[in-house]
């Protein structure tokens, strides 16, 4: 092979010379290798040996480094295709935890330990937090329901006036199926039509065509845009509830949340089965979500005048709200209401209004799609188009108007509470949920406030439980099995207790530089790919050009 990257690689390996990280990263990207691998120490309990293993950052499902994001995108496309036009009910049975699930849980525990150690040492935990969030997502995708921490909170009783789950829509008697109807044409052919829906948030002001920036930034409704983005995922949940109620069957969907140029999230949704277009539009129009959080109309603390933390007296039992202190107004000494107290007041106040009501905009696009048509493939590509990008990534950094637009949006999110635990509640005179010392408004580290997320911190891909017969992990395994078979290797089940995974202690002198680790992963990948290529050529008796489609396998 005369690939120039090979020469760089072999020289690096031969002489073990330090390689510029930038070069290694480019080579890794070119080869579809993870550029942010997490290193883990694996103890083989059968042999007693340990080995440091590079785990791709994309082991977690969120788009991470570009090569992992790309690989995940291919997996998502496979998953989407698999479930869209199913003609038999998927069989979903809760299984015993598989080896992979067990591995994930152990990996999560280890990562948590690593994160806590980093926090203790005063290091930045942003990356590890992201890995943890992704792991939780994958653990759920692997079929384990519920929160790992097992925390459940009692549902609050809200007066019926505030119930929001019954919009004025037709209801069909619910049938116990996840499949759509089949139509038979006059020549006896059966059709199984499905839907592709696009939902968008409302307008916040006129937008310059093609550029996605406001015509008049001063009148553009940034506060509303910020809140809509923060609560968008709840709105989507409501839409699905309403869709199922009206459809009269257990509607299944595969959807992705994507950024628009104007920096608002919008949703593409592949739906199994069909309904009249007008009905989908009526459901979107009737769907809303009320945010029952304390009011943020009045700024009570800002600048130098901020609430002060005070420890609670020592107590034999932990305090029921889990706090060991409170914030008080330094001017009056008055304790601020805790999160729970603030919600109780809100519930008791019959005249209270929700903090925010989020709805979709009038632009609802509904397309009928038939399985196996180019249209269906087009939609699947479209659904996964932006999965490798963050919301803020659509921005053209060279365009000053777009930069200004992002800056304004980020500013609008700065003091907006992103969750019950957001430190911004202090600004409005309420203690955040599970308040602790050293919180300050405007300094929330939640994802939603960051310019790359712009208010939407939720999952990018939302897939209903009975979409296909397979979880994403199973799709992954499919590919792996296929490759192993092609290589003539046995895909033997491994003893689930064989390996023990541990984080590698920080400052361990034995860890090679990231550059060297990347190059080793590339070398492995190239060896593997060359073998596969040779096998393919043997099989078909002529040279094979393109292996890119198989990149997702390893
Ligand atoms: Zn990666
Ligand atoms: Zn926040």
Coordinates of C-alpha atoms and ligand atoms in Angstrom, one line a residue:
X1 CA 0.0 0.0 0.0
X2 CA 1.2 3.5 -0.8
X3 CA -1.0 5.4 1.6
X4 CA 1.2 8.2 3.0
X5 CA -0.3 7.7 6.4
X6 CA 1.3 4.3 6.6
X7 CA 4.8 5.8 6.3
X8 CA 4.1 8.2 9.1
X9 CA 2.7 5.4 11.2
X10 CA 5.5 2.9 10.8
X11 CA 8.1 5.5 11.4
X12 CA 6.3 6.5 14.6
X13 CA 6.1 2.9 15.7
X14 CA 9.6 2.1 14.8
X15 CA 11.2 4.9 16.6
X16 CA 8.5 5.6 19.2
X17 CA 9.2 9.2 18.7
X18 CA 6.8 11.8 19.9
X19 CA 4.4 12.6 17.1
X20 CA 2.6 15.9 16.8
X21 CA -0.9 15.2 18.2
X22 CA -2.5 17.2 15.4
X23 CA -1.0 14.8 12.8
X24 CA -2.1 11.8 14.7
X25 CA -5.6 13.1 15.0
X26 CA -5.8 13.8 11.2
X27 CA -4.6 10.2 10.5
X28 CA -7.1 8.8 12.9
X29 CA -10.0 10.8 11.4
X30 CA -8.9 9.7 7.9
X31 CA -9.2 6.1 9.1
X32 CA -12.4 6.4 10.9
X33 CA -10.7 5.8 14.3
X34 CA -12.0 7.5 17.5
X35 CA -9.9 10.5 18.3
X36 CA -10.9 10.8 22.0
X37 CA -10.6 7.2 23.3
X38 CA -11.1 6.6 27.0
X39 CA -8.3 4.4 28.4
X40 CA -9.4 1.6 30.7
X41 CA -7.4 -1.1 32.4
X42 CA -8.7 -4.6 31.8
X43 CA -7.9 -7.4 34.2
X44 CA -8.3 -10.9 32.6
X45 CA -9.3 -13.0 35.6
X46 CA -8.6 -16.2 33.6
X47 CA -4.9 -15.4 33.0
X48 CA -4.3 -12.7 35.7
X49 CA -2.9 -10.3 33.1
X50 CA -3.9 -6.7 32.7
X51 CA -4.0 -4.7 29.6
X52 CA -4.8 -1.1 28.9
X53 CA -7.6 -0.9 26.3
X54 CA -8.7 2.2 24.3
X55 CA -12.4 2.4 24.4
X56 CA -13.9 4.6 21.6
X57 CA -15.7 7.6 23.0
X58 CA -18.6 6.6 20.8
X59 CA -19.2 3.7 23.1
X60 CA -21.6 6.2 24.4
X61 CA -24.4 7.1 22.0
X62 CA -24.2 10.8 21.8
X63 CA -22.2 12.3 18.9
X64 CA -18.8 12.7 20.3
X65 CA -15.6 12.8 18.2
X66 CA -16.3 13.1 14.4
X67 CA -15.3 9.5 13.5
X68 CA -17.5 8.0 16.3
X69 CA -20.3 10.3 15.4
X70 CA -20.2 9.1 11.9
X71 CA -20.2 5.5 12.9
X72 CA -23.1 6.1 15.2
X73 CA -24.9 7.7 12.4
X74 CA -24.7 4.6 10.2
X75 CA -26.0 2.5 13.1
X76 CA -28.9 4.9 13.6
X77 CA -29.7 4.7 9.9
X78 CA -29.8 0.9 10.1
X79 CA -32.0 1.1 13.2
X80 CA -34.4 3.5 11.5
X81 CA -34.7 1.4 8.3
X82 CA -35.3 -1.8 10.4
X83 CA -38.4 -0.6 12.2
X84 CA -40.2 1.8 9.8
X85 CA -42.3 -0.6 7.7
X86 CA -42.4 -3.7 9.9
X87 CA -45.2 -6.0 8.9
X88 CA -45.1 -8.2 12.1
X89 CA -45.3 -7.1 15.7
X90 CA -41.9 -6.9 17.2
X91 CA -41.5 -9.3 20.1
X92 CA -40.2 -7.4 23.1
X93 CA -39.5 -9.5 26.1
X94 CA -37.4 -8.4 29.0
X95 CA -34.3 -10.5 29.0
X96 CA -31.8 -11.4 31.7
X97 CA -29.1 -8.8 31.7
X98 CA -26.7 -9.6 28.9
X99 CA -23.0 -9.5 29.1
X100 CA -23.1 -6.1 27.4
X101 CA -25.5 -4.7 29.8
X102 CA -23.5 -5.9 32.7
X103 CA -20.4 -4.5 31.1
X104 CA -22.1 -1.1 30.7
X105 CA -23.2 -1.0 34.3
X106 CA -19.7 -1.8 35.5
X107 CA -18.1 0.6 33.1
X108 CA -20.5 3.3 34.3
X109 CA -19.6 2.6 38.0
X110 CA -15.9 2.9 37.1
X111 CA -16.4 6.0 35.1
X112 CA -18.4 7.5 38.0
X113 CA -15.5 6.7 40.3
X114 CA -13.1 8.3 37.9
X115 CA -15.3 11.4 37.6
X116 CA -15.6 11.8 41.4
X117 CA -11.8 11.5 41.8
X118 CA -11.3 14.2 39.1
X119 CA -13.8 16.5 40.9
X120 CA -12.0 15.9 44.2
X121 CA -8.7 16.8 42.5
X122 CA -10.3 20.0 41.2
X123 CA -10.1 18.8 37.6
X124 CA -12.6 19.6 34.9
X125 CA -15.2 16.9 34.8
X126 CA -17.0 18.1 31.7
X127 CA -15.8 15.2 29.4
X128 CA -16.5 12.5 32.0
X129 CA -19.9 13.9 32.7
X130 CA -20.6 13.7 29.0
X131 CA -19.4 10.1 28.9
X132 CA -21.7 9.3 31.9
X133 CA -24.7 10.9 30.3
X134 CA -24.0 8.9 27.1
X135 CA -23.6 5.7 29.1
X136 CA -27.0 6.2 30.8
X137 CA -28.5 6.6 27.4
X138 CA -26.9 3.4 26.1
X139 CA -27.9 1.5 29.2
X140 CA -31.5 2.5 28.6
X141 CA -31.1 1.6 24.9
X142 CA -29.7 -1.8 25.9
X143 CA -33.1 -2.5 27.4
X144 CA -32.7 -1.7 31.0
X145 CA -35.5 0.6 32.1
X146 CA -35.4 3.2 34.9
X147 CA -32.8 5.4 36.4
X148 CA -29.7 3.7 37.6
X149 CA -29.7 5.8 40.7
X150 CA -33.2 4.4 41.4
X151 CA -34.4 7.8 42.6
X152 CA -38.1 8.3 42.2
X153 CA -40.1 11.3 43.4
X154 CA -43.7 11.3 44.3
X155 CA -45.9 12.9 41.6
X156 CA -47.3 16.2 42.7
X157 CA -51.1 16.6 42.7
X158 CA -52.1 19.4 40.5
X159 CA -55.6 20.7 40.3
X160 CA -57.5 19.4 37.3
X161 CA -57.6 22.9 35.9
X162 CA -53.9 22.5 35.2
X163 CA -54.0 19.1 33.6
X164 CA -52.7 19.4 30.1
X165 CA -53.0 15.9 28.8
X166 CA -56.4 16.1 27.2
X167 CA -56.5 18.4 24.2
X168 CA -59.7 18.7 22.3
X169 CA -59.0 15.9 19.8
X170 CA -60.9 12.9 18.5
X171 CA -60.1 9.6 20.2
X172 CA -60.2 6.2 18.7
X173 CA -60.7 3.0 20.5
X174 CA -57.2 1.7 21.1
X175 CA -56.2 -1.5 19.4
X176 CA -53.4 -3.6 20.7
X177 CA -51.0 -3.3 17.8
X178 CA -48.0 -1.3 16.8
X179 CA -48.5 -1.8 13.1
X180 CA -50.2 0.5 10.6
X181 CA -52.9 -0.5 8.2
X182 CA -52.2 -2.2 4.9
X183 CA -53.9 -1.2 1.7
X184 CA -54.4 -3.5 -1.2
X185 CA -54.5 -2.1 -4.7
X186 CA -56.8 -3.4 -7.5
X187 CA -54.0 -5.7 -8.8
X188 CA -53.7 -7.3 -5.4
X189 CA -50.5 -5.7 -4.3
X190 CA -50.3 -4.8 -0.6
X191 CA -49.1 -1.4 0.4
X192 CA -47.9 -0.4 3.9
X193 CA -47.8 3.4 3.9
X194 CA -45.9 5.2 6.7
X195 CA -45.4 8.8 7.6
X196 CA -42.5 11.3 7.7
X197 CA -43.4 14.3 9.9
X198 CA -41.4 17.5 10.5
X199 CA -42.4 19.8 13.4
X200 CA -41.0 23.2 13.9
X201 CA -41.2 25.8 16.7
X202 CA -43.0 29.1 16.1
X203 CA -41.6 32.3 14.7
X204 CA -39.7 34.7 17.1
X205 CA -39.3 37.4 14.5
X206 CA -38.6 37.8 10.8
X207 CA -35.6 35.9 9.6
X208 CA -33.2 36.9 6.7
X209 CA -33.8 34.3 4.0
X210 CA -31.0 31.8 3.6
X211 CA -29.0 33.2 6.5
X212 CA -31.1 32.3 9.5
X213 CA -30.4 35.5 11.3
X214 CA -33.1 38.0 12.5
X215 CA -33.9 40.9 10.3
X216 CA -34.3 43.0 13.5
X217 CA -32.3 41.5 16.4
X218 CA -33.8 44.1 18.8
X219 CA -37.4 42.9 18.3
X220 CA -36.5 39.2 17.9
X221 CA -38.1 37.3 20.8
X222 CA -34.9 35.7 22.3
X223 CA -36.4 35.0 25.7
X224 CA -39.2 33.0 24.1
X225 CA -36.8 31.2 21.8
X226 CA -34.6 30.3 24.7
X227 CA -37.5 28.9 26.8
X228 CA -39.0 27.0 23.9
X229 CA -35.7 25.3 23.2
X230 CA -35.3 24.4 26.9
X231 CA -38.6 22.7 27.1
X232 CA -38.8 21.3 23.5
X233 CA -38.3 17.7 24.5
X234 CA -41.4 17.8 26.8
X235 CA -43.4 19.2 23.9
X236 CA -42.3 16.3 21.8
X237 CA -43.4 13.8 24.5
X238 CA -46.8 15.4 24.6
X239 CA -47.1 15.2 20.8
X240 CA -46.4 11.5 20.9
X241 CA -49.0 11.0 23.7
X242 CA -51.6 12.8 21.7
X243 CA -50.7 11.0 18.5
X244 CA -51.2 7.7 20.1
X245 CA -54.5 8.7 21.6
X246 CA -55.9 9.9 18.3
X247 CA -54.4 7.1 16.2
X248 CA -56.0 4.3 18.2
X249 CA -52.9 2.1 18.0
X250 CA -49.6 2.0 19.7
X251 CA -47.8 4.3 17.3
X252 CA -44.1 3.7 17.0
X253 CA -41.6 6.3 15.9
X254 CA -37.9 7.1 15.2
X255 CA -37.2 10.7 15.4
X256 CA -34.2 13.1 15.6
X257 CA -34.0 16.6 16.9
X258 CA -32.0 18.9 14.6
X259 CA -30.9 22.4 14.5
X260 CA -32.4 24.9 12.2
X261 CA -30.3 27.8 10.8
X262 CA -32.1 30.2 13.0
X263 CA -30.8 28.1 16.0
X264 CA -34.2 26.6 17.0
X265 CA -34.5 22.9 17.4
X266 CA -36.9 21.0 15.2
X267 CA -38.0 17.5 14.8
X268 CA -38.1 14.9 12.1
X269 CA -40.1 11.8 12.8
X270 CA -40.5 8.5 11.0
X271 CA -43.8 7.1 12.1
X272 CA -44.9 3.5 11.4
X273 CA -48.4 3.4 9.9
X274 CA -50.4 6.2 8.4
X275 CA -53.0 8.8 9.4
X276 CA -54.7 11.6 7.5
X277 CA -52.5 14.6 7.1
X278 CA -55.1 17.0 8.4
X279 CA -55.3 14.9 11.6
X280 CA -51.5 15.2 12.2
X281 CA -51.7 18.9 11.7
X282 CA -54.7 19.1 14.1
X283 CA -52.7 17.2 16.7
X284 CA -49.6 19.4 16.4
X285 CA -51.8 22.5 16.7
X286 CA -53.6 21.2 19.8
X287 CA -50.4 20.0 21.5
X288 CA -48.8 22.2 24.2
X289 CA -46.7 21.9 27.3
X290 CA -47.0 24.0 30.4
X291 CA -44.0 24.5 32.6
X292 CA -45.2 24.7 36.2
X293 CA -42.1 26.3 37.7
X294 CA -41.9 29.3 40.1
X295 CA -42.1 32.7 38.4
X296 CA -39.0 34.4 37.1
X297 CA -40.7 37.7 36.5
X298 CA -38.9 39.5 39.4
X299 CA -35.2 39.6 39.7
X300 CA -34.5 39.6 43.4
X301 CA -30.7 39.1 43.5
X302 CA -28.1 40.2 41.1
X303 CA -24.6 41.8 40.9
X304 CA -23.1 42.1 44.4
X305 CA -26.4 41.4 46.1
X306 CA -26.6 37.6 46.1
X307 CA -28.1 35.0 48.5
X308 CA -25.7 33.6 51.1
X309 CA -25.3 30.0 52.1
X310 CA -25.7 29.0 55.7
X311 CA -25.1 25.6 57.2
X312 CA -28.0 23.8 58.9
X313 CA -27.4 22.6 62.5
X314 CA -25.9 19.1 62.8
X315 CA -28.6 16.5 62.7
X316 CA -28.5 12.8 63.4
X317 CA -30.6 12.0 60.3
X318 CA -30.0 13.5 56.9
X319 CA -32.4 16.3 56.2
X320 CA -35.4 15.0 54.1
X321 CA -34.6 17.3 51.2
X322 CA -31.0 16.2 51.2
X323 CA -29.7 19.7 51.8
X324 CA -27.3 20.5 54.6
X325 CA -27.7 24.2 54.4
X326 CA -29.9 27.0 53.0
X327 CA -29.6 30.2 51.1
X328 CA -30.7 33.4 52.8
X329 CA -31.1 37.0 51.9
X330 CA -28.1 38.7 53.5
X331 CA -30.0 42.0 53.9
X332 CA -32.9 40.6 55.9
X333 CA -31.6 37.2 57.1
X334 CA -34.8 35.6 55.7
X335 CA -34.4 32.0 54.3
X336 CA -35.3 31.6 50.7
X337 CA -37.9 29.0 50.0
X338 CA -36.5 25.6 49.0
X339 CA -37.5 24.1 45.7
X340 CA -40.1 21.9 47.3
X341 CA -41.6 24.9 49.3
X342 CA -41.7 27.0 46.2
X343 CA -43.6 24.3 44.3
X344 CA -46.0 23.8 47.2
X345 CA -46.8 27.5 47.1
X346 CA -47.3 27.3 43.4
X347 CA -49.7 24.4 43.8
X348 CA -51.7 26.2 46.5
X349 CA -52.1 29.4 44.4
X350 CA -55.2 29.0 42.3
X351 CA -54.4 32.1 40.3
X352 CA -50.8 31.0 39.4
X353 CA -49.9 30.9 35.8
X354 CA -47.4 28.5 34.3
X355 CA -43.9 29.9 33.8
X356 CA -44.0 29.0 30.2
X357 CA -46.3 27.4 27.6
X358 CA -44.5 25.9 24.6
X359 CA -46.3 25.0 21.4
X360 CA -45.2 24.1 17.9
X361 CA -45.3 26.6 15.1
X362 CA -47.8 26.4 12.2
X363 CA -45.3 24.9 9.9
X364 CA -46.1 21.1 10.0
X365 CA -44.9 19.0 7.2
X366 CA -46.4 15.5 6.6
X367 CA -45.3 13.2 3.9
X368 CA -46.6 9.7 3.1
X369 CA -43.8 7.2 2.4
X370 CA -43.9 3.7 1.1
X371 CA -41.4 1.1 2.2
X372 CA -38.5 0.3 0.0
X373 CA -38.9 3.4 -2.2
X374 CA -36.1 6.0 -2.9
X375 CA -38.3 8.4 -0.9
X376 CA -38.0 6.3 2.2
X377 CA -34.2 6.1 1.9
X378 CA -34.1 9.9 1.3
X379 CA -36.0 10.4 4.6
X380 CA -33.7 8.1 6.5
X381 CA -30.7 10.0 5.3
X382 CA -32.4 13.2 6.2
X383 CA -33.3 12.0 9.7
X384 CA -29.7 11.3 10.5
X385 CA -28.2 14.2 8.6
X386 CA -27.3 16.4 11.5
X387 CA -26.6 13.7 14.1
X388 CA -22.9 14.4 13.9
X389 CA -23.5 18.1 14.7
X390 CA -24.5 20.1 17.8
X391 CA -27.3 22.6 17.6
X392 CA -24.7 25.5 17.6
X393 CA -22.7 23.8 14.8
X394 CA -24.9 24.9 12.0
X395 CA -23.4 28.3 12.5
X396 CA -21.1 29.8 10.0
X397 CA -18.3 31.1 12.3
X398 CA -17.1 33.6 9.6
X399 CA -20.5 35.3 9.3
X400 CA -20.6 38.1 11.9
X401 CA -24.4 38.3 11.8
X402 CA -24.6 34.6 12.8
X403 CA -22.0 35.0 15.5
X404 CA -24.0 37.9 16.9
X405 CA -27.2 35.8 16.7
X406 CA -25.6 33.0 18.7
X407 CA -24.2 35.4 21.2
X408 CA -27.7 36.9 21.8
X409 CA -29.3 33.5 22.1
X410 CA -26.6 32.4 24.6
X411 CA -27.1 35.6 26.6
X412 CA -30.9 35.0 26.7
X413 CA -30.2 31.5 28.1
X414 CA -27.7 32.8 30.7
X415 CA -30.1 33.5 33.5
X416 CA -32.9 31.2 32.3
X417 CA -33.4 28.3 34.8
X418 CA -32.6 25.1 32.8
X419 CA -33.8 22.6 35.4
X420 CA -35.0 22.5 39.0
X421 CA -31.4 22.2 40.1
X422 CA -30.2 25.2 38.1
X423 CA -28.3 27.8 40.2
X424 CA -30.2 30.6 38.3
X425 CA -33.1 30.1 40.6
X426 CA -31.2 32.1 43.2
X427 CA -31.7 35.2 41.0
X428 CA -35.4 34.8 41.4
X429 CA -35.3 34.2 45.2
X430 CA -35.8 30.4 45.1
X431 CA -33.3 27.8 46.3
X432 CA -32.4 25.3 43.5
X433 CA -33.4 21.7 44.1
X434 CA -30.7 20.0 46.2
X435 CA -29.0 23.3 46.8
X436 CA -25.5 23.3 48.0
X437 CA -22.8 25.8 48.8
X438 CA -21.1 28.0 46.1
X439 CA -24.0 28.3 43.7
X440 CA -24.3 31.5 41.8
X441 CA -26.8 32.7 39.2
X442 CA -25.3 32.9 35.7
X443 CA -22.8 30.2 36.5
X444 CA -24.8 27.1 35.7
X445 CA -22.7 24.4 34.1
X446 CA -25.7 22.6 32.5
X447 CA -25.4 21.7 28.9
X448 CA -28.4 23.8 27.9
X449 CA -26.6 27.1 28.5
X450 CA -23.7 26.3 26.3
X451 CA -23.4 27.9 22.8
X452 CA -23.2 24.4 21.2
X453 CA -26.5 23.3 22.7
X454 CA -28.4 26.6 22.7
X455 CA -31.1 25.5 25.2
X456 CA -31.7 21.9 23.9
X457 CA -29.9 19.5 26.2
X458 CA -32.1 16.5 25.5
X459 CA -31.4 13.4 23.4
X460 CA -30.8 13.9 19.7
X461 CA -32.5 10.6 18.7
X462 CA -35.8 9.5 20.2
X463 CA -36.9 6.0 19.4
X464 CA -40.0 4.3 20.8
X465 CA -39.6 1.1 22.6
X466 CA -41.3 -1.2 20.0
X467 CA -39.7 0.4 17.0
X468 CA -37.8 -2.7 15.9
X469 CA -36.9 -6.1 17.3
X470 CA -33.5 -4.8 18.1
X471 CA -31.9 -2.3 20.4
X472 CA -29.0 -0.2 19.1
X473 CA -26.6 -2.5 20.9
X474 CA -28.0 -5.4 19.0
X475 CA -27.6 -3.6 15.7
X476 CA -24.0 -3.0 16.7
X477 CA -23.6 -6.7 17.5
X478 CA -25.0 -7.6 14.2
X479 CA -22.3 -5.7 12.4
X480 CA -19.6 -7.2 14.6
X481 CA -20.8 -10.7 14.0
X482 CA -20.9 -10.1 10.3
X483 CA -17.3 -8.9 10.3
X484 CA -16.0 -11.7 12.5
X485 CA -17.7 -14.2 10.2
X486 CA -16.2 -12.5 7.1
X487 CA -12.8 -12.8 8.8
X488 CA -13.4 -16.4 9.5
X489 CA -13.1 -15.8 13.2
X490 CA -15.3 -17.4 15.8
X491 CA -17.7 -15.1 17.5
X492 CA -17.7 -17.1 20.8
X493 CA -19.6 -15.9 23.8
X494 CA -17.2 -14.6 26.4
X495 CA -17.5 -15.5 30.1
X496 CA -19.3 -12.4 31.4
X497 CA -17.1 -12.4 34.5
X498 CA -13.8 -12.8 32.7
X499 CA -12.8 -9.2 32.6
X500 CA -12.7 -6.6 35.3
X501 CA -12.5 -3.0 34.1
X502 CA -10.9 -0.2 36.0
X503 CA -10.1 3.3 35.3
X504 CA -6.4 4.0 34.8
X505 CA -5.2 6.2 37.7
X506 CA -4.5 9.8 36.7
X507 CA -0.8 10.4 36.3
X508 CA 0.0 6.7 35.6
X509 CA 3.4 6.9 33.9
X510 CA 2.8 3.8 31.7
X511 CA 0.2 5.4 29.5
X512 CA 1.5 6.2 26.1
X513 CA 0.8 9.6 24.7
X514 CA -2.6 10.1 23.1
X515 CA -0.8 10.6 19.7
X516 CA 0.8 7.2 20.0
X517 CA -2.4 5.5 21.2
X518 CA -4.2 6.9 18.2
X519 CA -1.6 5.6 15.8
X520 CA -1.7 2.2 17.3
X521 CA -5.5 2.1 16.9
X522 CA -5.1 3.2 13.3
X523 CA -2.5 0.4 12.7
X524 CA -4.9 -2.1 14.2
X525 CA -7.8 -0.8 12.0
X526 CA -5.6 -1.0 8.9
X527 CA -4.5 -4.5 9.5
X528 CA -8.1 -5.5 10.1
X529 CA -9.3 -3.7 7.0
X530 CA -6.5 -5.2 4.8
X531 CA -7.5 -8.7 5.9
X532 CA -11.1 -8.1 5.2
X533 CA -10.2 -6.6 1.8
X534 CA -8.1 -9.6 0.9
X535 CA -10.9 -12.0 1.8
X536 CA -13.4 -10.0 -0.3
X537 CA -11.1 -10.1 -3.3
X538 CA -10.6 -13.8 -2.9
X539 CA -14.3 -14.3 -2.8
X540 CA -15.2 -12.3 -5.9
X541 CA -11.9 -12.8 -7.8
X542 CA -11.3 -9.1 -8.5
X543 CA -10.0 -6.0 -6.7
X544 CA -12.4 -4.3 -4.3
X545 CA -12.3 -0.5 -4.0
X546 CA -14.6 0.7 -1.3
X547 CA -14.8 -0.5 2.2
X548 CA -16.1 2.6 3.7
X549 CA -19.5 1.1 4.3
X550 CA -18.0 -1.4 6.7
X551 CA -16.3 1.2 8.8
X552 CA -19.1 1.0 11.4
X553 CA -18.3 -2.5 12.2
X554 CA -15.4 -2.3 14.6
Ligands
LIG1 ZN1 -14.6 8.8 19.5
LIG2 ZN1 -28.9 25.9 34.4

